[in-house]
CSV table of C-alpha atoms in Angstrom, one decimal:
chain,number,residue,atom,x,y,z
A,1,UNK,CA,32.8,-24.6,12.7
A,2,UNK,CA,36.4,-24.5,14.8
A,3,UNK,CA,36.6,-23.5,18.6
A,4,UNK,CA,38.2,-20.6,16.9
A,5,UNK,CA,35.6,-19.4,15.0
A,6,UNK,CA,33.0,-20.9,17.4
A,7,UNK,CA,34.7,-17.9,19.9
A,8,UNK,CA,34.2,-15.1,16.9
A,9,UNK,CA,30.5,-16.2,16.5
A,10,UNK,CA,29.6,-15.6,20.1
A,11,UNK,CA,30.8,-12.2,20.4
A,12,UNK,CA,28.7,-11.3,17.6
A,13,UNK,CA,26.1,-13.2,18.2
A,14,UNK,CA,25.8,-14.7,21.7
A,15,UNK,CA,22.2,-16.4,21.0
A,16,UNK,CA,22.6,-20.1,20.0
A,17,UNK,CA,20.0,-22.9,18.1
A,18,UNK,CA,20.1,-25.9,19.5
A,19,UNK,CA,21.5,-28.2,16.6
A,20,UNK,CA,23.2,-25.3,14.6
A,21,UNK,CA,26.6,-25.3,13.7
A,22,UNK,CA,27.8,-23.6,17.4
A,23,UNK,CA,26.0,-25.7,19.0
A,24,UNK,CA,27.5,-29.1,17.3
A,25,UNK,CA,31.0,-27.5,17.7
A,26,UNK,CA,30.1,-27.1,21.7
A,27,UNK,CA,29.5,-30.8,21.9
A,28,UNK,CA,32.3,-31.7,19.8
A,29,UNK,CA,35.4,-29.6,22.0
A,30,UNK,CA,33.3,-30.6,25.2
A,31,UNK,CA,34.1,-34.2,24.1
A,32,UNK,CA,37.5,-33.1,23.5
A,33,UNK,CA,37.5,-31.4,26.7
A,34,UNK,CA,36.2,-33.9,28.7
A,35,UNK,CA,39.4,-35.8,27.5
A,36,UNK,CA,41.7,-33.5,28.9
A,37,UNK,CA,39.9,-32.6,32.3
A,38,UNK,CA,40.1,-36.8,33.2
A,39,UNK,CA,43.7,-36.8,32.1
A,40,UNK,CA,43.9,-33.9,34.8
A,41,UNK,CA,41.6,-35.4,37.4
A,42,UNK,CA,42.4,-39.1,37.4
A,43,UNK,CA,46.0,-39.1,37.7
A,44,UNK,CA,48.8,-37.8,40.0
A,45,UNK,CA,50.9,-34.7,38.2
A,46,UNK,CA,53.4,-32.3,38.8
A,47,UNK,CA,52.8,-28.6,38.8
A,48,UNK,CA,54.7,-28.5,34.9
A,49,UNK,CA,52.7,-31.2,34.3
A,50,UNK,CA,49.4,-29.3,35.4
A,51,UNK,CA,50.6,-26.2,33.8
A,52,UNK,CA,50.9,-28.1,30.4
A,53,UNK,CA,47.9,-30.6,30.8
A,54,UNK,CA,45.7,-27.0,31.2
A,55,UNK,CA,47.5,-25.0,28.7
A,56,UNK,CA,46.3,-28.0,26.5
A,57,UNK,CA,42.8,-27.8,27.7
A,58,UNK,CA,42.8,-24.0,27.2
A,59,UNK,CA,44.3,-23.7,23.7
A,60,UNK,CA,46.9,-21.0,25.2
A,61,UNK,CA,50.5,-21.6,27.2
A,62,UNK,CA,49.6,-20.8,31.0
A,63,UNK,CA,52.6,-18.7,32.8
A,64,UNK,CA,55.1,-20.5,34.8
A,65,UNK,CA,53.4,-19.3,38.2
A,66,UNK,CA,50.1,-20.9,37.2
A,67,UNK,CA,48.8,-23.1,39.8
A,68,UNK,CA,46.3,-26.0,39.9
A,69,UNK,CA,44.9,-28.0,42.1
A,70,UNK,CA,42.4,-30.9,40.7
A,71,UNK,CA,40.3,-31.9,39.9
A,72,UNK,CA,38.7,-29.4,37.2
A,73,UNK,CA,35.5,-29.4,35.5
A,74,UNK,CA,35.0,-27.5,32.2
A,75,UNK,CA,32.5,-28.1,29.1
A,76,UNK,CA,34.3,-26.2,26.6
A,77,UNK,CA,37.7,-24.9,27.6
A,78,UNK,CA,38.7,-23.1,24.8
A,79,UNK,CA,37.5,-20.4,25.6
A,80,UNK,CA,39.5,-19.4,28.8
A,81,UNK,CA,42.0,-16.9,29.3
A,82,UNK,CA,44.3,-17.1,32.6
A,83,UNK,CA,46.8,-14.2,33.4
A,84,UNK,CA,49.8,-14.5,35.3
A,85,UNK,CA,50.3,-15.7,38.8
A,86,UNK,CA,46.5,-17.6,39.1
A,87,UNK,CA,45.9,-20.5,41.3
A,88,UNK,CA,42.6,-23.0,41.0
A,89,UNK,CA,41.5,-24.9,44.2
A,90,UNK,CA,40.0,-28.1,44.1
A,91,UNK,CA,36.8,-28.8,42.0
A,92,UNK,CA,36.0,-25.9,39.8
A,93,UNK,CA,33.7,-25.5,37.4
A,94,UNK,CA,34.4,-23.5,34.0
A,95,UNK,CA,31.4,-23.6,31.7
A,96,UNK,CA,33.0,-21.3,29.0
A,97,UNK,CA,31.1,-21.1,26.3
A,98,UNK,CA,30.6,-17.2,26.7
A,99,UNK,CA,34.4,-17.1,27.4
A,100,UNK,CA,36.0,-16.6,31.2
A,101,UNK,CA,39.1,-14.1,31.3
A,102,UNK,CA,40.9,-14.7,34.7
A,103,UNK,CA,43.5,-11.4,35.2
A,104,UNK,CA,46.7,-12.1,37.3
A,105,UNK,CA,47.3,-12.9,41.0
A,106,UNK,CA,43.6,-14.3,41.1
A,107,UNK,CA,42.6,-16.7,43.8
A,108,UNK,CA,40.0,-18.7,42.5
A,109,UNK,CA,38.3,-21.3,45.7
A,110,UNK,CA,37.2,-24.7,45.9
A,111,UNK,CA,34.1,-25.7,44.4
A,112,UNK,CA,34.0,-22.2,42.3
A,113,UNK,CA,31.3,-22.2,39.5
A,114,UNK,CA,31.5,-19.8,36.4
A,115,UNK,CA,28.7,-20.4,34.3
A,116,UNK,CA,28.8,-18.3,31.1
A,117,UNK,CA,25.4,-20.1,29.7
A,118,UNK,CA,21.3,-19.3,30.0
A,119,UNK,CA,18.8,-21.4,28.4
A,120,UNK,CA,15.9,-19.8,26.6
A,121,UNK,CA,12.9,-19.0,29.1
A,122,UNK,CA,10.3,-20.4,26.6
A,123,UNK,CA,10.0,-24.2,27.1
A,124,UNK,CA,9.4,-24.8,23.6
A,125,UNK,CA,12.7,-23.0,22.9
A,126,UNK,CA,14.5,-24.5,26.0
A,127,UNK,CA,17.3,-26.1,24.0
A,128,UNK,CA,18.5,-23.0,22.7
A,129,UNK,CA,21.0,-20.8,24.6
A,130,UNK,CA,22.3,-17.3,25.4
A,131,UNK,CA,26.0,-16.9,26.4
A,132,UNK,CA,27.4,-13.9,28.0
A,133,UNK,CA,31.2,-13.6,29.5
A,134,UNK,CA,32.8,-13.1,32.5
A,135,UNK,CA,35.2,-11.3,33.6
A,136,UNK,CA,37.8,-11.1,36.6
A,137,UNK,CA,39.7,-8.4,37.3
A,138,UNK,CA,42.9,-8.6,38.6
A,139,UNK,CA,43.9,-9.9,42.1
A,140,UNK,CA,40.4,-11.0,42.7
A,141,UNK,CA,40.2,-13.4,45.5
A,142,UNK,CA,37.0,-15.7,44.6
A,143,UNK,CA,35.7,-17.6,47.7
A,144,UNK,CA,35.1,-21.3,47.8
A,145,UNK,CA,31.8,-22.5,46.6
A,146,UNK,CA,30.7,-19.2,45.0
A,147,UNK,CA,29.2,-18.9,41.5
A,148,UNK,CA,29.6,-16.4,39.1
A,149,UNK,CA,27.4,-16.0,36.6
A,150,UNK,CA,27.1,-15.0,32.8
A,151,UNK,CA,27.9,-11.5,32.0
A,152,UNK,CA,29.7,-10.3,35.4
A,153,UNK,CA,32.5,-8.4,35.3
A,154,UNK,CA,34.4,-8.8,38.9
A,155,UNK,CA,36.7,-5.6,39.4
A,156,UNK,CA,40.4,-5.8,40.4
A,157,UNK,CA,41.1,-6.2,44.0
A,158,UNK,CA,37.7,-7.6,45.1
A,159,UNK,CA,36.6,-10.6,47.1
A,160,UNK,CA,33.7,-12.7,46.0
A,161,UNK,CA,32.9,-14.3,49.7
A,162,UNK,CA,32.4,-18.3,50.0
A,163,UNK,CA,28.9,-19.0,48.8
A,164,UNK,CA,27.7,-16.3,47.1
A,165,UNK,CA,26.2,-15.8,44.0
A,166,UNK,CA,27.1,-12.8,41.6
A,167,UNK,CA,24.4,-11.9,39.6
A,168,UNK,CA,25.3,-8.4,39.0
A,169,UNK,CA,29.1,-6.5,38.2
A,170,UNK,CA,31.4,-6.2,41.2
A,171,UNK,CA,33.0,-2.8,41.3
A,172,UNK,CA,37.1,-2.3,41.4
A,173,UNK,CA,37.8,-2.6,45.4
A,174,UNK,CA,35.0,-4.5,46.8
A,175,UNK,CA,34.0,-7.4,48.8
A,176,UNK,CA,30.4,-8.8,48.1
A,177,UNK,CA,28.8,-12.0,49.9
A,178,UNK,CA,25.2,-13.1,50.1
A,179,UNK,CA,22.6,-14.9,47.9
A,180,UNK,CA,22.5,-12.7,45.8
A,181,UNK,CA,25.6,-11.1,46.3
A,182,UNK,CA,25.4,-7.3,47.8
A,183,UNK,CA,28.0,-5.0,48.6
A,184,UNK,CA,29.4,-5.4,52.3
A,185,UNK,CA,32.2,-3.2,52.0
A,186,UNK,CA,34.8,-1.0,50.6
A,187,UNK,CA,38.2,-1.9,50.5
C-alpha cells in the first residue's frame, strides 16, 4: 500500500489491524518521515529552505508565505494539508494518520499537539487503531501547548487558548480554553 492509497483507505475505513497492510505502510512513511523531520530539526535553514524541506515532508508545495519554526514532530506527514499564509511555532506535533487540514492565515503555537489516532479500548485489541481527522478553519489562532484531538473540526476565526484540550468541534467565531475545552466567549 502507498501513502496515497493508505489516505483513500482511511476515509473509508478509518479502523486499522495492527499488522495489516495500513498499518505496515504507517511505519514505513513514518520512517520516511522521521528522515525528513531531522533534516528539519538538526540543521540551520532558511525560510525557502523550510518551505521546501516541509513541502517534501507533506507530499504537497507549501505557499510562499508558509512559515516554520523548528523543530517539528510528525509520524506520518503525508497526510497534511497547509493553506496559504500558515505559520508553525516551535515543537509541534502532527500525528496525521487521520489527516490534519490547516486553512489559511492559521497561527498554530509552540508545543501544539494534533493527534488524529485512538487505540482500541479492549486490551487484547490494543494494537489496533481508529483514525479520525481534524480540521482547522481558517484564521484559527491555536495557543501554545494545546492539543487537538481526532475528529475536531476548529471553525474559522476561533482561538484554541494555550493549554487546552479540544475534545469536541469548535464553532466559527469562538475562543475555547480549559481541560476540556468549553466555550468562553463569542467573538
Amino acid at each position: 500500500m502507498t501513502a496515497k492509497e493508505y489516505i483513500e483507505h482511511v476515509k473509508k475505513n478509518p479502523y486499522l489491524i495492527a499488522g495489516s497492510d495500513a498499518h505496515v505502510c504507517m511505519h514505513r512513511e513514518a520512517t520516511e518521515a522521521r528522515r525528513i523531520t531531522c533534516e528539519i530539526n538538526n540543521a540551520f535553514h532558511t525560510a525557502k529552505e523550510l518551505r521546501t524541506l516541509f513541502s517534501e515532508l507533506i507530499g504537497k508545495e507549501v505557499d510562499e508565505n508558509f512559515g516554520l519554526f523548528p523543530p517539528i514532530y510528525t509520524d506520518f506527514g503525508k497526510n497534511i494539508k497547509v493553506g496559504k499564509r500558515v505559520f508553525i511555532n516551535e515543537g509541534c506535533c502532527f500525528q496525521d494518520q487521520g489527516g490534519i487540514e490547516i486553512g489559511d492565515d492559521c497561527l498554530i503555537g509552540h508545543q501544539v499537539v494534533f493527534a488524529t489516532i485512538n487505540h482500541d479500548l479492549n486490551p487484547e485489541k490494543r494494537g489496533n487503531m481508529k483514525v479520525a481527522p481534524i480540521k482547522i478553519g481558517n484564521r484559527v489562532w491555536i495557543g501554545a501547548h494545546a492539543t487537538i484531538l481526532a475528529g475536531v473540526t476548529v471553525g474559522d476565526n476561533s482561538i484554541v487558548a494555550a493549554g487546552a484540550v479540544v475534545t469536541k468541534d469548535v464553532p466559527a467565531n469562538t475562543v475555547v480554553g480549559g481541560v476540556p475545552a468549553k466555550t468562553i466567549r463569542s467573538l
